[in-house]
PDB file of C-alpha atoms in Angstrom:
ATOM      1  CA  MET A  12      14.819  22.141 197.516  1.00  0.00           C
ATOM      2  CA  ARG A  13      17.993  20.932 195.810  1.00  0.00           C
ATOM      3  CA  SER A  14      18.855  21.127 192.165  1.00  0.00           C
ATOM      4  CA  ILE A  15      21.867  19.924 190.171  1.00  0.00           C
ATOM      5  CA  VAL A  16      22.733  22.110 187.194  1.00  0.00           C
ATOM      6  CA  ASN A  17      25.946  21.760 185.189  1.00  0.00           C
ATOM      7  CA  ASN A  18      27.258  19.312 187.816  1.00  0.00           C
ATOM      8  CA  PHE A  19      27.133  21.942 190.561  1.00  0.00           C
ATOM      9  CA  LEU A  20      24.818  21.640 193.547  1.00  0.00           C
ATOM     10  CA  TRP A  21      23.173  24.673 195.021  1.00  0.00           C
ATOM     11  CA  ILE A  22      20.529  24.982 197.691  1.00  0.00           C
ATOM     12  CA  TYR A  23      17.689  27.482 197.374  1.00  0.00           C
ATOM     13  CA  PRO A  24      17.144  29.138 200.747  1.00  0.00           C
ATOM     14  CA  LEU A  25      13.666  29.493 202.201  1.00  0.00           C
ATOM     15  CA  GLY A  26      14.168  33.233 202.915  1.00  0.00           C
ATOM     16  CA  ARG A  27      15.382  35.793 200.415  1.00  0.00           C
ATOM     17  CA  PRO A  28      15.942  34.625 196.846  1.00  0.00           C
ATOM     18  CA  GLN A  29      19.480  34.137 195.620  1.00  0.00           C
ATOM     19  CA  LYS A  30      20.986  37.033 193.675  1.00  0.00           C
ATOM     20  CA  LEU A  31      20.853  36.290 189.985  1.00  0.00           C
ATOM     21  CA  PHE A  32      22.648  38.124 187.186  1.00  0.00           C
ATOM     22  CA  LEU A  33      22.292  37.470 183.475  1.00  0.00           C
ATOM     23  CA  VAL A  34      25.851  37.723 182.159  1.00  0.00           C
ATOM     24  CA  SER A  35      26.816  37.835 178.500  1.00  0.00           C
ATOM     25  CA  ILE A  36      30.401  37.511 177.281  1.00  0.00           C
ATOM     26  CA  THR A  37      32.035  37.076 173.893  1.00  0.00           C
ATOM     27  CA  LEU A  38      35.067  34.868 173.420  1.00  0.00           C
ATOM     28  CA  LYS A  39      37.420  36.394 170.851  1.00  0.00           C
ATOM     29  CA  ASP A  40      39.609  33.309 170.545  1.00  0.00           C
ATOM     30  CA  LYS A  41      36.768  30.923 169.623  1.00  0.00           C
ATOM     31  CA  SER A  42      35.003  30.368 166.298  1.00  0.00           C
ATOM     32  CA  TYR A  43      31.258  29.897 166.059  1.00  0.00           C
ATOM     33  CA  HIS A  44      29.879  26.624 164.663  1.00  0.00           C
ATOM     34  CA  ASP A  45      26.279  25.944 163.652  1.00  0.00           C
ATOM     35  CA  ASP A  46      26.310  23.014 166.109  1.00  0.00           C
ATOM     36  CA  TYR A  47      26.166  25.623 168.902  1.00  0.00           C
ATOM     37  CA  LYS A  48      22.499  26.312 168.052  1.00  0.00           C
ATOM     38  CA  ASP A  49      21.686  23.040 169.860  1.00  0.00           C
ATOM     39  CA  LEU A  50      22.976  23.188 173.450  1.00  0.00           C
ATOM     40  CA  ASN A  51      22.829  19.389 173.591  1.00  0.00           C
ATOM     41  CA  SER A  52      25.108  18.789 170.593  1.00  0.00           C
ATOM     42  CA  PRO A  53      28.483  17.232 171.426  1.00  0.00           C
ATOM     43  CA  ARG A  54      30.317  20.406 170.332  1.00  0.00           C
ATOM     44  CA  SER A  55      28.073  22.606 172.514  1.00  0.00           C
ATOM     45  CA  ARG A  56      28.395  20.276 175.497  1.00  0.00           C
ATOM     46  CA  GLY A  57      32.186  20.403 175.134  1.00  0.00           C
ATOM     47  CA  LEU A  58      32.262  24.211 175.074  1.00  0.00           C
ATOM     48  CA  ILE A  59      29.784  24.420 177.972  1.00  0.00           C
ATOM     49  CA  GLN A  60      31.878  22.017 180.049  1.00  0.00           C
ATOM     50  CA  GLU A  61      35.119  23.877 179.255  1.00  0.00           C
ATOM     51  CA  MET A  62      33.741  27.352 179.957  1.00  0.00           C
ATOM     52  CA  THR A  63      31.799  26.271 183.051  1.00  0.00           C
ATOM     53  CA  PHE A  64      35.027  24.885 184.514  1.00  0.00           C
ATOM     54  CA  ILE A  65      36.962  28.098 183.732  1.00  0.00           C
ATOM     55  CA  ILE A  66      34.248  30.525 184.864  1.00  0.00           C
ATOM     56  CA  VAL A  67      33.349  28.670 188.066  1.00  0.00           C
ATOM     57  CA  LEU A  68      36.988  28.398 189.202  1.00  0.00           C
ATOM     58  CA  PHE A  69      37.508  32.088 188.444  1.00  0.00           C
ATOM     59  CA  CYS A  70      34.314  33.193 190.201  1.00  0.00           C
ATOM     60  CA  ARG A  71      34.991  31.105 193.311  1.00  0.00           C
ATOM     61  CA  ARG A  72      38.291  32.975 193.731  1.00  0.00           C
ATOM     62  CA  ARG A  73      37.004  36.442 192.941  1.00  0.00           C
ATOM     63  CA  PHE A  74      33.424  36.669 194.223  1.00  0.00           C
ATOM     64  CA  PRO A  75      32.518  36.086 197.856  1.00  0.00           C
ATOM     65  CA  LEU A  76      29.265  34.148 198.199  1.00  0.00           C
ATOM     66  CA  PHE A  77      29.333  32.944 194.570  1.00  0.00           C
ATOM     67  CA  VAL A  78      27.128  29.871 194.101  1.00  0.00           C
ATOM     68  CA  GLY A  79      27.288  28.771 190.458  1.00  0.00           C
ATOM     69  CA  ILE A  80      26.430  29.416 186.821  1.00  0.00           C
ATOM     70  CA  ASN A  81      23.975  28.058 184.300  1.00  0.00           C
ATOM     71  CA  ILE A  82      24.895  28.560 180.631  1.00  0.00           C
ATOM     72  CA  LYS A  83      21.688  29.328 178.766  1.00  0.00           C
ATOM     73  CA  LYS A  84      22.768  30.191 175.223  1.00  0.00           C
ATOM     74  CA  ILE A  85      25.717  30.169 172.823  1.00  0.00           C
ATOM     75  CA  PHE A  86      25.511  32.904 170.170  1.00  0.00           C
ATOM     76  CA  LYS A  87      27.451  34.341 167.216  1.00  0.00           C
ATOM     77  CA  GLY A  88      29.914  37.171 167.749  1.00  0.00           C
ATOM     78  CA  SER A  89      33.086  35.148 167.576  1.00  0.00           C
ATOM     79  CA  VAL A  90      31.395  32.935 170.184  1.00  0.00           C
ATOM     80  CA  GLY A  91      29.209  34.402 172.885  1.00  0.00           C
ATOM     81  CA  LEU A  92      27.757  32.924 176.048  1.00  0.00           C
ATOM     82  CA  ASP A  93      24.706  33.992 178.002  1.00  0.00           C
ATOM     83  CA  PHE A  94      24.643  32.562 181.494  1.00  0.00           C
ATOM     84  CA  ASP A  95      23.034  33.037 184.860  1.00  0.00           C
ATOM     85  CA  MET A  96      25.497  33.876 187.603  1.00  0.00           C
ATOM     86  CA  ILE A  97      24.116  32.968 191.027  1.00  0.00           C
ATOM     87  CA  PHE A  98      25.122  34.362 194.427  1.00  0.00           C
ATOM     88  CA  GLU A  99      23.958  33.932 197.986  1.00  0.00           C
ATOM     89  CA  PRO A 100      21.289  36.528 198.915  1.00  0.00           C
ATOM     90  CA  SER A 101      23.681  38.569 201.062  1.00  0.00           C
ATOM     91  CA  ALA A 102      26.343  38.943 198.318  1.00  0.00           C
ATOM     92  CA  ASN A 103      27.431  42.505 197.510  1.00  0.00           C
ATOM     93  CA  SER A 104      28.081  41.806 193.823  1.00  0.00           C
ATOM     94  CA  THR A 105      26.628  44.251 191.302  1.00  0.00           C
ATOM     95  CA  ASN A 106      26.432  44.586 187.523  1.00  0.00           C
ATOM     96  CA  SER A 107      29.508  46.814 187.640  1.00  0.00           C
ATOM     97  CA  THR A 108      31.631  44.598 189.898  1.00  0.00           C
ATOM     98  CA  ILE A 109      30.918  41.554 187.728  1.00  0.00           C
ATOM     99  CA  VAL A 110      31.864  43.325 184.480  1.00  0.00           C
ATOM    100  CA  GLU A 111      34.914  45.015 186.053  1.00  0.00           C
ATOM    101  CA  THR A 112      36.174  41.720 187.479  1.00  0.00           C
ATOM    102  CA  PHE A 113      35.872  39.890 184.152  1.00  0.00           C
ATOM    103  CA  THR A 114      37.473  42.845 182.336  1.00  0.00           C
ATOM    104  CA  GLU A 115      40.442  42.965 184.755  1.00  0.00           C
ATOM    105  CA  ALA A 116      41.088  39.239 184.301  1.00  0.00           C
ATOM    106  CA  ASN A 117      40.668  39.285 180.522  1.00  0.00           C
ATOM    107  CA  GLY A 118      43.356  37.193 178.832  1.00  0.00           C
ATOM    108  CA  THR A 119      45.126  36.386 182.119  1.00  0.00           C
ATOM    109  CA  LYS A 120      45.932  33.128 183.854  1.00  0.00           C
ATOM    110  CA  GLU A 121      42.908  33.734 186.121  1.00  0.00           C
ATOM    111  CA  LEU A 122      40.622  33.093 183.130  1.00  0.00           C
ATOM    112  CA  GLN A 123      43.015  30.482 181.730  1.00  0.00           C
ATOM    113  CA  PHE A 124      44.056  33.010 179.059  1.00  0.00           C
ATOM    114  CA  VAL A 125      40.577  33.197 177.509  1.00  0.00           C
ATOM    115  CA  VAL A 126      40.327  36.486 175.597  1.00  0.00           C
ATOM    116  CA  LEU A 127      36.988  38.229 176.050  1.00  0.00           C
ATOM    117  CA  GLY A 128      35.422  40.786 173.752  1.00  0.00           C
ATOM    118  CA  LYS A 129      32.332  42.379 175.228  1.00  0.00           C
ATOM    119  CA  ALA A 130      30.949  41.627 178.700  1.00  0.00           C
ATOM    120  CA  THR A 131      27.578  42.694 180.122  1.00  0.00           C
ATOM    121  CA  ALA A 132      25.695  41.937 183.319  1.00  0.00           C
ATOM    122  CA  VAL A 133      22.054  42.543 184.240  1.00  0.00           C
ATOM    123  CA  ASP A 134      20.720  42.092 187.761  1.00  0.00           C
ATOM    124  CA  ASN A 135      17.925  39.565 187.347  1.00  0.00           C
ATOM    125  CA  THR A 136      17.275  38.857 191.034  1.00  0.00           C
ATOM    126  CA  PRO A 137      13.616  38.145 191.732  1.00  0.00           C
ATOM    127  CA  VAL A 138      12.041  41.088 193.538  1.00  0.00           C
ATOM    128  CA  ILE A 139       8.824  41.101 195.528  1.00  0.00           C
ATOM    129  CA  LEU A 140       7.121  44.380 194.667  1.00  0.00           C
ATOM    130  CA  SER A 141       4.468  46.272 196.539  1.00  0.00           C
ATOM    131  CA  PRO A 142       1.299  46.927 194.467  1.00  0.00           C
ATOM    132  CA  ASN A 143       2.416  50.482 193.518  1.00  0.00           C
ATOM    133  CA  ALA A 144       6.087  49.721 192.781  1.00  0.00           C
ATOM    134  CA  THR A 145       7.725  49.136 189.406  1.00  0.00           C
ATOM    135  CA  ALA A 146      10.881  47.175 188.657  1.00  0.00           C
ATOM    136  CA  ALA A 147      13.912  48.716 186.959  1.00  0.00           C
ATOM    137  CA  SER A 148      16.774  46.887 185.332  1.00  0.00           C
ATOM    138  CA  THR A 149      20.275  48.164 184.625  1.00  0.00           C
ATOM    139  CA  THR A 150      22.941  46.785 182.346  1.00  0.00           C
ATOM    140  CA  THR A 151      26.672  47.295 182.653  1.00  0.00           C
ATOM    141  CA  THR A 152      28.864  46.811 179.577  1.00  0.00           C
ATOM    142  CA  ALA A 153      32.624  46.665 179.117  1.00  0.00           C
ATOM    143  CA  PHE A 154      34.943  45.885 176.252  1.00  0.00           C
ATOM    144  CA  ALA A 155      38.240  44.066 176.100  1.00  0.00           C
ATOM    145  CA  PRO A 156      41.369  46.129 176.846  1.00  0.00           C
ATOM    146  CA  ASP A 157      42.329  46.352 173.160  1.00  0.00           C
ATOM    147  CA  THR A 158      39.205  48.481 172.642  1.00  0.00           C
ATOM    148  CA  PRO A 159      38.147  51.460 174.754  1.00  0.00           C
ATOM    149  CA  THR A 160      36.932  50.151 178.109  1.00  0.00           C
ATOM    150  CA  THR A 161      33.629  51.650 179.120  1.00  0.00           C
ATOM    151  CA  GLY A 162      31.109  51.034 181.840  1.00  0.00           C
ATOM    152  CA  LYS A 163      27.668  51.969 180.610  1.00  0.00           C
ATOM    153  CA  SER A 164      24.349  51.781 182.425  1.00  0.00           C
ATOM    154  CA  ASN A 165      21.107  51.491 180.509  1.00  0.00           C
ATOM    155  CA  ASP A 166      17.864  52.067 182.383  1.00  0.00           C
TER     156      ASP A 166
END
């Protein structure tokens, strides 16, 4: 099955599901506008197009087996983005590697000088559970270099 999202084509394999992370970042150098409540407003579409371009180029260089992103929400906090980050099933990316990679590139040419505040990642990969198993989720959080950088896991 093929799907086009944010002008990027990805193919869903018949075997294992793709790895999926819910990533949340804040953009310190952007101001929030009420138009961002509607993802289809011209202002939202402009920000989504700009940030998709920046994030996808960055991720293609830094993450082996990166597939694409899907921006799901724009929120207050300067401006924040929630997006799905999609990898091939065999990718070794983790919550920590995603947050560390964004933190290392914060404010650099790699992210086209976008200054991030907080970054979090949650593994949201679909899991097939046995009848007696339970699912656990972890979150990794980091802050921009001008604040103490921490990696924190929440179970």
